[in-house]
PDB file of C-alpha atoms in Angstrom:
ATOM      1  CA  UNK S1197      -3.380 -10.792  -2.317  1.00  0.00           C
ATOM      2  CA  UNK S1198      -3.445 -14.113  -1.618  1.00  0.00           C
ATOM      3  CA  UNK S1199      -7.198 -14.848  -0.981  1.00  0.00           C
ATOM      4  CA  UNK S1200      -8.893 -16.490  -3.956  1.00  0.00           C
ATOM      5  CA  UNK S1201     -12.110 -13.963  -3.413  1.00  0.00           C
ATOM      6  CA  UNK S1202     -12.538 -10.525  -2.500  1.00  0.00           C
ATOM      7  CA  UNK S1203     -11.989  -7.033  -4.408  1.00  0.00           C
ATOM      8  CA  UNK S1204      -9.533  -4.513  -4.586  1.00  0.00           C
ATOM      9  CA  UNK S1205     -10.860  -1.862  -2.615  1.00  0.00           C
ATOM     10  CA  UNK S1206     -10.174   1.928  -3.339  1.00  0.00           C
ATOM     11  CA  UNK S1207     -10.770   5.273  -1.452  1.00  0.00           C
ATOM     12  CA  UNK S1208     -11.586   7.730  -3.315  1.00  0.00           C
ATOM     13  CA  UNK S1209     -11.742  11.878  -2.013  1.00  0.00           C
ATOM     14  CA  UNK S1210     -12.157  13.485  -5.017  1.00  0.00           C
ATOM     15  CA  UNK S1211      -8.249  14.465  -5.274  1.00  0.00           C
ATOM     16  CA  UNK S1212      -5.762  13.726  -7.444  1.00  0.00           C
ATOM     17  CA  UNK S1213      -3.909  11.643  -5.720  1.00  0.00           C
ATOM     18  CA  UNK S1214      -6.645   9.523  -4.643  1.00  0.00           C
ATOM     19  CA  UNK S1215      -7.768   9.729  -9.007  1.00  0.00           C
ATOM     20  CA  UNK S1216      -4.279   8.533  -8.880  1.00  0.00           C
ATOM     21  CA  UNK S1217      -4.826   5.745  -6.465  1.00  0.00           C
ATOM     22  CA  UNK S1218      -8.602   4.754  -8.396  1.00  0.00           C
ATOM     23  CA  UNK S1219      -6.543   4.100 -11.700  1.00  0.00           C
ATOM     24  CA  UNK S1220      -4.256   1.538 -10.414  1.00  0.00           C
ATOM     25  CA  UNK S1221      -6.931   0.069  -8.847  1.00  0.00           C
ATOM     26  CA  UNK S1222      -9.075  -0.447 -11.714  1.00  0.00           C
ATOM     27  CA  UNK S1223      -5.853  -1.768 -13.719  1.00  0.00           C
ATOM     28  CA  UNK S1224      -4.601  -3.937 -10.869  1.00  0.00           C
ATOM     29  CA  UNK S1225      -8.139  -5.794 -10.573  1.00  0.00           C
ATOM     30  CA  UNK S1226      -8.234  -5.930 -14.511  1.00  0.00           C
ATOM     31  CA  UNK S1227      -4.929  -7.896 -14.719  1.00  0.00           C
ATOM     32  CA  UNK S1228      -6.160 -10.348 -11.806  1.00  0.00           C
ATOM     33  CA  UNK S1229      -9.553 -10.817 -13.244  1.00  0.00           C
ATOM     34  CA  UNK S1230     -11.262  -9.587  -9.909  1.00  0.00           C
ATOM     35  CA  UNK S1231     -13.606  -6.392  -9.016  1.00  0.00           C
ATOM     36  CA  UNK S1232     -12.952  -2.753  -7.734  1.00  0.00           C
ATOM     37  CA  UNK S1233     -14.853  -1.341  -5.399  1.00  0.00           C
ATOM     38  CA  UNK S1234     -14.816   2.264  -5.063  1.00  0.00           C
ATOM     39  CA  UNK S1235     -15.141   3.994  -1.854  1.00  0.00           C
ATOM     40  CA  UNK S1236     -15.934   7.703  -0.777  1.00  0.00           C
ATOM     41  CA  UNK S1237     -16.432   8.399   3.256  1.00  0.00           C
ATOM     42  CA  UNK S1238     -18.150  11.633   4.172  1.00  0.00           C
ATOM     43  CA  UNK S1239     -16.628  13.309   6.926  1.00  0.00           C
ATOM     44  CA  UNK S1240     -19.463  15.663   6.992  1.00  0.00           C
ATOM     45  CA  UNK S1241     -22.591  13.814   9.340  1.00  0.00           C
ATOM     46  CA  UNK S1242     -19.839  14.168  11.993  1.00  0.00           C
ATOM     47  CA  UNK S1243     -19.412  17.979  11.746  1.00  0.00           C
ATOM     48  CA  UNK S1244     -23.430  19.183  10.881  1.00  0.00           C
ATOM     49  CA  UNK S1245     -26.616  17.459  10.525  1.00  0.00           C
ATOM     50  CA  UNK S1246     -27.582  19.739   7.758  1.00  0.00           C
ATOM     51  CA  UNK S1247     -26.807  17.267   4.739  1.00  0.00           C
ATOM     52  CA  UNK S1248     -30.328  18.126   2.736  1.00  0.00           C
ATOM     53  CA  UNK S1249     -30.397  20.472  -0.317  1.00  0.00           C
ATOM     54  CA  UNK S1250     -30.717  23.963  -0.223  1.00  0.00           C
ATOM     55  CA  UNK S1251     -34.233  24.500  -0.842  1.00  0.00           C
ATOM     56  CA  UNK S1252     -34.800  25.725  -4.632  1.00  0.00           C
ATOM     57  CA  UNK S1253     -31.425  24.371  -5.930  1.00  0.00           C
ATOM     58  CA  UNK S1254     -31.033  21.600  -7.455  1.00  0.00           C
ATOM     59  CA  UNK S1255     -28.181  18.752  -7.087  1.00  0.00           C
ATOM     60  CA  UNK S1256     -27.246  20.870  -3.918  1.00  0.00           C
ATOM     61  CA  UNK S1257     -26.673  19.807  -0.620  1.00  0.00           C
ATOM     62  CA  UNK S1258     -23.365  18.046   1.231  1.00  0.00           C
ATOM     63  CA  UNK S1259     -24.524  14.452   0.883  1.00  0.00           C
ATOM     64  CA  UNK S1260     -25.325  15.330  -3.260  1.00  0.00           C
ATOM     65  CA  UNK S1261     -22.115  16.565  -2.804  1.00  0.00           C
ATOM     66  CA  UNK S1262     -20.716  12.924  -1.397  1.00  0.00           C
ATOM     67  CA  UNK S1263     -22.826  10.891  -3.815  1.00  0.00           C
ATOM     68  CA  UNK S1264     -21.331  13.125  -6.566  1.00  0.00           C
ATOM     69  CA  UNK S1265     -17.582  12.497  -5.725  1.00  0.00           C
ATOM     70  CA  UNK S1266     -18.029   8.589  -5.518  1.00  0.00           C
ATOM     71  CA  UNK S1267     -19.683   8.569  -9.112  1.00  0.00           C
ATOM     72  CA  UNK S1268     -16.841  10.604  -9.981  1.00  0.00           C
ATOM     73  CA  UNK S1269     -14.492   7.754  -8.790  1.00  0.00           C
ATOM     74  CA  UNK S1270     -16.410   5.113 -10.599  1.00  0.00           C
ATOM     75  CA  UNK S1271     -15.965   7.059 -13.529  1.00  0.00           C
ATOM     76  CA  UNK S1272     -12.150   7.528 -13.391  1.00  0.00           C
ATOM     77  CA  UNK S1273     -12.130   3.487 -12.839  1.00  0.00           C
ATOM     78  CA  UNK S1274     -14.290   3.106 -15.853  1.00  0.00           C
ATOM     79  CA  UNK S1275     -12.593   5.027 -18.027  1.00  0.00           C
ATOM     80  CA  UNK S1276      -9.289   3.983 -17.076  1.00  0.00           C
ATOM     81  CA  UNK S1277     -10.293   0.177 -17.705  1.00  0.00           C
ATOM     82  CA  UNK S1278     -13.471   0.223 -19.927  1.00  0.00           C
ATOM     83  CA  UNK S1279     -15.734  -3.162 -19.252  1.00  0.00           C
ATOM     84  CA  UNK S1280     -14.437  -3.811 -15.737  1.00  0.00           C
ATOM     85  CA  UNK S1281     -17.187  -4.794 -13.089  1.00  0.00           C
ATOM     86  CA  UNK S1282     -17.350  -1.784 -10.737  1.00  0.00           C
ATOM     87  CA  UNK S1283     -19.252  -0.985  -7.818  1.00  0.00           C
ATOM     88  CA  UNK S1284     -19.675   1.853  -5.530  1.00  0.00           C
ATOM     89  CA  UNK S1285     -20.519   2.559  -2.061  1.00  0.00           C
ATOM     90  CA  UNK S1286     -20.696   5.258   0.064  1.00  0.00           C
ATOM     91  CA  UNK S1287     -20.170   5.945   4.075  1.00  0.00           C
ATOM     92  CA  UNK S1288     -20.085   8.194   6.416  1.00  0.00           C
ATOM     93  CA  UNK S1289     -17.547   8.593   9.252  1.00  0.00           C
ATOM     94  CA  UNK S1290     -13.449   8.801   9.753  1.00  0.00           C
ATOM     95  CA  UNK S1291     -12.039   7.308   6.321  1.00  0.00           C
ATOM     96  CA  UNK S1292      -9.469   5.211   7.977  1.00  0.00           C
ATOM     97  CA  UNK S1293     -11.769   3.576  10.270  1.00  0.00           C
ATOM     98  CA  UNK S1294     -14.506   2.652   7.872  1.00  0.00           C
ATOM     99  CA  UNK S1295     -11.890   1.405   5.404  1.00  0.00           C
ATOM    100  CA  UNK S1296     -10.340  -0.474   7.791  1.00  0.00           C
ATOM    101  CA  UNK S1297     -13.555  -2.324   8.359  1.00  0.00           C
ATOM    102  CA  UNK S1298     -14.329  -2.748   5.140  1.00  0.00           C
ATOM    103  CA  UNK S1299     -10.877  -4.085   4.016  1.00  0.00           C
ATOM    104  CA  UNK S1300     -11.956  -7.619   5.571  1.00  0.00           C
ATOM    105  CA  UNK S1301     -11.996 -10.622   3.093  1.00  0.00           C
ATOM    106  CA  UNK S1302     -10.225  -8.424   0.803  1.00  0.00           C
ATOM    107  CA  UNK S1303      -7.543  -8.612  -1.687  1.00  0.00           C
ATOM    108  CA  UNK S1304      -6.148  -5.180  -1.506  1.00  0.00           C
ATOM    109  CA  UNK S1305      -6.933  -2.335  -0.090  1.00  0.00           C
ATOM    110  CA  UNK S1306      -5.803   0.918  -2.598  1.00  0.00           C
ATOM    111  CA  UNK S1307      -5.152   4.554  -1.449  1.00  0.00           C
ATOM    112  CA  UNK S1308      -3.355   7.539  -2.482  1.00  0.00           C
ATOM    113  CA  UNK S1309      -0.130   8.750  -0.385  1.00  0.00           C
ATOM    114  CA  UNK S1310      -1.959  11.994   0.897  1.00  0.00           C
ATOM    115  CA  UNK S1311      -5.068  10.391   2.663  1.00  0.00           C
ATOM    116  CA  UNK S1312      -8.906  10.518   2.170  1.00  0.00           C
ATOM    117  CA  UNK S1313      -9.285  13.706   4.751  1.00  0.00           C
ATOM    118  CA  UNK S1314      -8.964  16.222   2.128  1.00  0.00           C
ATOM    119  CA  UNK S1315      -8.199  19.822   3.566  1.00  0.00           C
ATOM    120  CA  UNK S1316      -9.516  17.651   6.857  1.00  0.00           C
ATOM    121  CA  UNK S1317      -6.643  15.566   6.938  1.00  0.00           C
ATOM    122  CA  UNK S1318      -4.643  16.840   9.358  1.00  0.00           C
ATOM    123  CA  UNK S1319      -8.034  16.552  11.750  1.00  0.00           C
ATOM    124  CA  UNK S1320      -7.794  13.179  11.324  1.00  0.00           C
ATOM    125  CA  UNK S1321      -4.493  12.411  11.117  1.00  0.00           C
ATOM    126  CA  UNK S1322      -2.829  10.140   7.833  1.00  0.00           C
ATOM    127  CA  UNK S1323      -5.284   8.209   6.689  1.00  0.00           C
ATOM    128  CA  UNK S1324      -3.343   6.103   4.361  1.00  0.00           C
ATOM    129  CA  UNK S1325      -0.274   5.395   7.504  1.00  0.00           C
ATOM    130  CA  UNK S1326      -3.581   4.283   9.695  1.00  0.00           C
ATOM    131  CA  UNK S1327      -4.918   2.117   7.320  1.00  0.00           C
ATOM    132  CA  UNK S1328      -1.340   0.764   6.856  1.00  0.00           C
ATOM    133  CA  UNK S1329      -1.374  -0.159  10.559  1.00  0.00           C
ATOM    134  CA  UNK S1330      -5.133  -1.299  10.841  1.00  0.00           C
ATOM    135  CA  UNK S1331      -6.378  -2.633   7.708  1.00  0.00           C
ATOM    136  CA  UNK S1332      -7.120  -6.635   7.308  1.00  0.00           C
ATOM    137  CA  UNK S1333      -5.580  -7.058   3.840  1.00  0.00           C
ATOM    138  CA  UNK S1334      -2.631  -5.947   2.238  1.00  0.00           C
ATOM    139  CA  UNK S1335      -2.735  -1.962   1.992  1.00  0.00           C
ATOM    140  CA  UNK S1336      -1.579   0.140  -1.728  1.00  0.00           C
ATOM    141  CA  UNK S1337      -0.398   3.458  -1.145  1.00  0.00           C
ATOM    142  CA  UNK S1338      -0.093   4.901  -4.466  1.00  0.00           C
ATOM    143  CA  UNK S1339       2.764   7.298  -5.482  1.00  0.00           C
ATOM    144  CA  UNK S1340       3.685   8.606  -8.913  1.00  0.00           C
ATOM    145  CA  UNK S1341       4.871   5.657 -10.969  1.00  0.00           C
ATOM    146  CA  UNK S1342       8.393   6.584 -12.016  1.00  0.00           C
ATOM    147  CA  UNK S1343       9.593   3.149 -13.030  1.00  0.00           C
ATOM    148  CA  UNK S1344       7.062   0.799 -14.597  1.00  0.00           C
ATOM    149  CA  UNK S1345       9.249  -1.139 -16.564  1.00  0.00           C
ATOM    150  CA  UNK S1346      11.482  -1.165 -12.763  1.00  0.00           C
ATOM    151  CA  UNK S1347      11.354  -4.701 -10.705  1.00  0.00           C
ATOM    152  CA  UNK S1348       9.382  -5.732  -7.707  1.00  0.00           C
ATOM    153  CA  UNK S1349      11.643  -5.218  -4.350  1.00  0.00           C
ATOM    154  CA  UNK S1350      10.213  -7.441  -1.596  1.00  0.00           C
ATOM    155  CA  UNK S1351      12.057  -6.080   1.681  1.00  0.00           C
ATOM    156  CA  UNK S1352      12.664  -9.501   4.023  1.00  0.00           C
ATOM    157  CA  UNK S1353      14.101  -9.116   7.501  1.00  0.00           C
ATOM    158  CA  UNK S1354      15.478 -12.464   9.645  1.00  0.00           C
ATOM    159  CA  UNK S1355      12.475 -14.285   9.744  1.00  0.00           C
ATOM    160  CA  UNK S1356      11.945 -13.935   5.537  1.00  0.00           C
ATOM    161  CA  UNK S1357       8.747 -12.029   5.590  1.00  0.00           C
ATOM    162  CA  UNK S1358       6.733 -14.520   4.182  1.00  0.00           C
ATOM    163  CA  UNK S1359       3.394 -12.455   3.338  1.00  0.00           C
ATOM    164  CA  UNK S1360       5.142  -9.605   1.957  1.00  0.00           C
ATOM    165  CA  UNK S1361       7.408 -12.110  -0.733  1.00  0.00           C
ATOM    166  CA  UNK S1362       4.577 -13.656  -1.483  1.00  0.00           C
ATOM    167  CA  UNK S1363       2.572 -10.925  -2.111  1.00  0.00           C
ATOM    168  CA  UNK S1364       5.902  -9.681  -4.269  1.00  0.00           C
ATOM    169  CA  UNK S1365       6.177 -12.731  -5.572  1.00  0.00           C
ATOM    170  CA  UNK S1366       2.258 -12.440  -7.343  1.00  0.00           C
ATOM    171  CA  UNK S1367       2.844  -9.041  -7.934  1.00  0.00           C
ATOM    172  CA  UNK S1368       5.668  -9.979 -10.202  1.00  0.00           C
ATOM    173  CA  UNK S1369       3.980 -12.654 -11.670  1.00  0.00           C
ATOM    174  CA  UNK S1370       0.977 -11.028 -12.637  1.00  0.00           C
ATOM    175  CA  UNK S1371       2.945  -8.099 -14.140  1.00  0.00           C
ATOM    176  CA  UNK S1372       5.347  -9.910 -15.613  1.00  0.00           C
ATOM    177  CA  UNK S1373       8.465  -8.433 -14.042  1.00  0.00           C
ATOM    178  CA  UNK S1374      11.842  -9.461 -12.485  1.00  0.00           C
ATOM    179  CA  UNK S1375      11.759  -9.681  -8.545  1.00  0.00           C
ATOM    180  CA  UNK S1376      14.659  -8.381  -6.636  1.00  0.00           C
ATOM    181  CA  UNK S1377      14.984  -9.478  -2.524  1.00  0.00           C
ATOM    182  CA  UNK S1378      16.785  -7.802  -0.196  1.00  0.00           C
ATOM    183  CA  UNK S1379      17.878  -8.100   3.153  1.00  0.00           C
ATOM    184  CA  UNK S1380      19.525  -5.068   5.302  1.00  0.00           C
ATOM    185  CA  UNK S1381      22.189  -6.808   7.930  1.00  0.00           C
ATOM    186  CA  UNK S1382      22.072  -3.638  10.132  1.00  0.00           C
ATOM    187  CA  UNK S1383      25.277  -2.305  11.152  1.00  0.00           C
ATOM    188  CA  UNK S1384      25.599   0.413  14.113  1.00  0.00           C
ATOM    189  CA  UNK S1385      27.995   3.104  12.908  1.00  0.00           C
ATOM    190  CA  UNK S1386      31.139   2.499  14.595  1.00  0.00           C
ATOM    191  CA  UNK S1387      30.352  -1.254  14.946  1.00  0.00           C
ATOM    192  CA  UNK S1388      33.676  -3.473  14.272  1.00  0.00           C
ATOM    193  CA  UNK S1389      33.284  -7.341  13.799  1.00  0.00           C
ATOM    194  CA  UNK S1390      35.634  -9.591  15.839  1.00  0.00           C
ATOM    195  CA  UNK S1391      38.275 -11.028  14.129  1.00  0.00           C
ATOM    196  CA  UNK S1392      36.983 -14.463  12.347  1.00  0.00           C
ATOM    197  CA  UNK S1393      33.589 -13.593  13.013  1.00  0.00           C
ATOM    198  CA  UNK S1394      31.229 -14.141   9.850  1.00  0.00           C
ATOM    199  CA  UNK S1395      28.236 -11.479  10.340  1.00  0.00           C
ATOM    200  CA  UNK S1396      26.972 -12.339   6.887  1.00  0.00           C
ATOM    201  CA  UNK S1397      26.489 -16.149   6.945  1.00  0.00           C
ATOM    202  CA  UNK S1398      23.012 -15.695   8.790  1.00  0.00           C
ATOM    203  CA  UNK S1399      21.834 -13.093   6.322  1.00  0.00           C
ATOM    204  CA  UNK S1400      22.879 -14.818   3.673  1.00  0.00           C
ATOM    205  CA  UNK S1401      20.562 -18.117   4.736  1.00  0.00           C
ATOM    206  CA  UNK S1402      17.527 -15.498   5.013  1.00  0.00           C
ATOM    207  CA  UNK S1403      18.055 -14.581   1.618  1.00  0.00           C
ATOM    208  CA  UNK S1404      18.793 -18.525   0.272  1.00  0.00           C
ATOM    209  CA  UNK S1405      16.018 -19.166   1.825  1.00  0.00           C
ATOM    210  CA  UNK S1406      13.759 -16.470   0.831  1.00  0.00           C
ATOM    211  CA  UNK S1407      14.667 -17.421  -2.850  1.00  0.00           C
ATOM    212  CA  UNK S1408      13.437 -20.871  -2.232  1.00  0.00           C
ATOM    213  CA  UNK S1409       9.980 -19.566  -1.614  1.00  0.00           C
ATOM    214  CA  UNK S1410      10.341 -17.290  -4.357  1.00  0.00           C
ATOM    215  CA  UNK S1411      10.798 -20.224  -6.438  1.00  0.00           C
ATOM    216  CA  UNK S1412       7.973 -22.082  -5.239  1.00  0.00           C
ATOM    217  CA  UNK S1413       5.845 -19.238  -5.488  1.00  0.00           C
ATOM    218  CA  UNK S1414       6.384 -17.715  -8.412  1.00  0.00           C
ATOM    219  CA  UNK S1415       8.340 -20.575 -10.653  1.00  0.00           C
ATOM    220  CA  UNK S1416       8.519 -17.956 -13.832  1.00  0.00           C
ATOM    221  CA  UNK S1417       9.192 -14.491 -12.314  1.00  0.00           C
ATOM    222  CA  UNK S1418      13.284 -14.052 -12.280  1.00  0.00           C
ATOM    223  CA  UNK S1419      14.538 -13.144  -8.975  1.00  0.00           C
ATOM    224  CA  UNK S1420      17.437 -12.175  -8.049  1.00  0.00           C
ATOM    225  CA  UNK S1421      18.151 -11.504  -3.978  1.00  0.00           C
ATOM    226  CA  UNK S1422      20.940  -8.603  -2.586  1.00  0.00           C
ATOM    227  CA  UNK S1423      22.202  -8.400   0.784  1.00  0.00           C
ATOM    228  CA  UNK S1424      22.962  -4.576   2.364  1.00  0.00           C
ATOM    229  CA  UNK S1425      24.840  -3.743   5.141  1.00  0.00           C
ATOM    230  CA  UNK S1426      23.549  -0.446   6.810  1.00  0.00           C
ATOM    231  CA  UNK S1427      23.572   1.535   9.683  1.00  0.00           C
ATOM    232  CA  UNK S1428      19.786   2.590   8.601  1.00  0.00           C
ATOM    233  CA  UNK S1429      18.015  -0.494   7.247  1.00  0.00           C
ATOM    234  CA  UNK S1430      14.707   1.896   5.519  1.00  0.00           C
ATOM    235  CA  UNK S1431      17.883   4.026   4.162  1.00  0.00           C
ATOM    236  CA  UNK S1432      19.572   1.100   2.619  1.00  0.00           C
ATOM    237  CA  UNK S1433      16.109  -0.180   1.709  1.00  0.00           C
ATOM    238  CA  UNK S1434      15.370   2.900   0.089  1.00  0.00           C
ATOM    239  CA  UNK S1435      17.977   3.157  -2.165  1.00  0.00           C
ATOM    240  CA  UNK S1436      17.881  -0.581  -3.763  1.00  0.00           C
ATOM    241  CA  UNK S1437      14.154   0.252  -4.218  1.00  0.00           C
ATOM    242  CA  UNK S1438      15.248   3.882  -6.631  1.00  0.00           C
ATOM    243  CA  UNK S1439      14.332   2.086  -9.496  1.00  0.00           C
ATOM    244  CA  UNK S1440      11.457  -0.406  -8.660  1.00  0.00           C
ATOM    245  CA  UNK S1441       7.962  -0.312 -10.019  1.00  0.00           C
ATOM    246  CA  UNK S1442       6.606  -1.288  -6.172  1.00  0.00           C
ATOM    247  CA  UNK S1443       8.369  -1.787  -2.903  1.00  0.00           C
ATOM    248  CA  UNK S1444       6.719  -4.406  -0.662  1.00  0.00           C
ATOM    249  CA  UNK S1445       6.997  -4.351   3.310  1.00  0.00           C
ATOM    250  CA  UNK S1446       6.034  -6.661   6.000  1.00  0.00           C
ATOM    251  CA  UNK S1447       4.775  -5.273   9.097  1.00  0.00           C
ATOM    252  CA  UNK S1448       5.577  -6.277  12.931  1.00  0.00           C
ATOM    253  CA  UNK S1449       1.053  -6.118  13.602  1.00  0.00           C
ATOM    254  CA  UNK S1450       1.636  -5.308  17.333  1.00  0.00           C
ATOM    255  CA  UNK S1451       1.407  -1.682  19.920  1.00  0.00           C
ATOM    256  CA  UNK S1452       0.707   1.530  19.126  1.00  0.00           C
ATOM    257  CA  UNK S1453       0.483   2.746  15.932  1.00  0.00           C
ATOM    258  CA  UNK S1454       4.288   3.420  15.382  1.00  0.00           C
ATOM    259  CA  UNK S1455       5.073  -0.137  16.691  1.00  0.00           C
ATOM    260  CA  UNK S1456       2.127  -1.598  14.574  1.00  0.00           C
ATOM    261  CA  UNK S1457       3.519  -1.297  11.288  1.00  0.00           C
ATOM    262  CA  UNK S1458       7.115  -1.663  12.429  1.00  0.00           C
ATOM    263  CA  UNK S1459       9.392   1.712  12.357  1.00  0.00           C
ATOM    264  CA  UNK S1460      11.004   0.248   8.838  1.00  0.00           C
ATOM    265  CA  UNK S1461       7.687   0.102   7.041  1.00  0.00           C
ATOM    266  CA  UNK S1462       6.652   3.445   8.495  1.00  0.00           C
ATOM    267  CA  UNK S1463       9.703   5.178   7.125  1.00  0.00           C
ATOM    268  CA  UNK S1464       9.365   3.457   3.780  1.00  0.00           C
ATOM    269  CA  UNK S1465       6.139   4.759   4.001  1.00  0.00           C
ATOM    270  CA  UNK S1466       6.999   8.166   4.472  1.00  0.00           C
ATOM    271  CA  UNK S1467      10.428   8.579   2.169  1.00  0.00           C
ATOM    272  CA  UNK S1468       9.520   6.109  -1.090  1.00  0.00           C
ATOM    273  CA  UNK S1469       8.965   7.828  -4.115  1.00  0.00           C
ATOM    274  CA  UNK S1470       7.352   5.441  -5.601  1.00  0.00           C
ATOM    275  CA  UNK S1471       4.334   3.106  -4.673  1.00  0.00           C
ATOM    276  CA  UNK S1472       4.487   0.453  -1.341  1.00  0.00           C
ATOM    277  CA  UNK S1473       2.678  -2.220  -0.767  1.00  0.00           C
ATOM    278  CA  UNK S1474       2.267  -3.574   3.112  1.00  0.00           C
ATOM    279  CA  UNK S1475       1.873  -6.261   3.425  1.00  0.00           C
ATOM    280  CA  UNK S1476      -1.415  -6.664   6.037  1.00  0.00           C
ATOM    281  CA  UNK S1477      -2.749 -10.186   7.545  1.00  0.00           C
ATOM    282  CA  UNK S1478      -5.560  -9.420   9.678  1.00  0.00           C
ATOM    283  CA  UNK S1479      -7.151  -6.827  11.619  1.00  0.00           C
TER     284      UNK S1479
END
């Protein structure tokens, strides 16, 4: 999202979840003044070579079906935002792999919460989860927007999560929404502080630094901070984001799938009731 060039890319498989993602992507592309790129990935060439039309049946065949799905995705976008600049691409292969490749240099990748594999999703795994771990740009996983007027919630860890904070600032600025910066001080169950020990000092410093960065990045955005203490970081974040328009989380970017996005982002993606943005940078 920090890039000046690039498009919003929306994956579409014909499902209602994907249609909701395309509608969200169209509105956001319009809000930030950039094009929308609708992509459909057909799995059929991996399963059969018989993609052509049935002899004598006009408009039949798996390849034509894939093209029709792509056209439907474009129609969803243009109906949501008439006049929006929209282009489309039909790709053949595994959705997660292809969308991760196409995400390089783009501003954001937008997918539905149930992935892009349709009824074949179980064969390829959770596409949205895999993209959150492999894409080269921020990934928005769209669920129902329960609180469209709510704040953008940015989850920051001990590093200050600068990418997530910057992305949250950008969203809050373009949506004219308040920003809530949340940091969770992890305290294992049964843990007791030693007398005179101030475990909150470092956490307060993290929030103060984040507040200064937000003020510099998005001076017009109203920002509040919240320090939480919990034995489960994801539990605290999800509770803090109950009324959020979107929650923004960072990614550790290393290791196998679960560790690549970090256990906190992994849990938030699984359990958040609203849209989630994972602040990816690089491949």
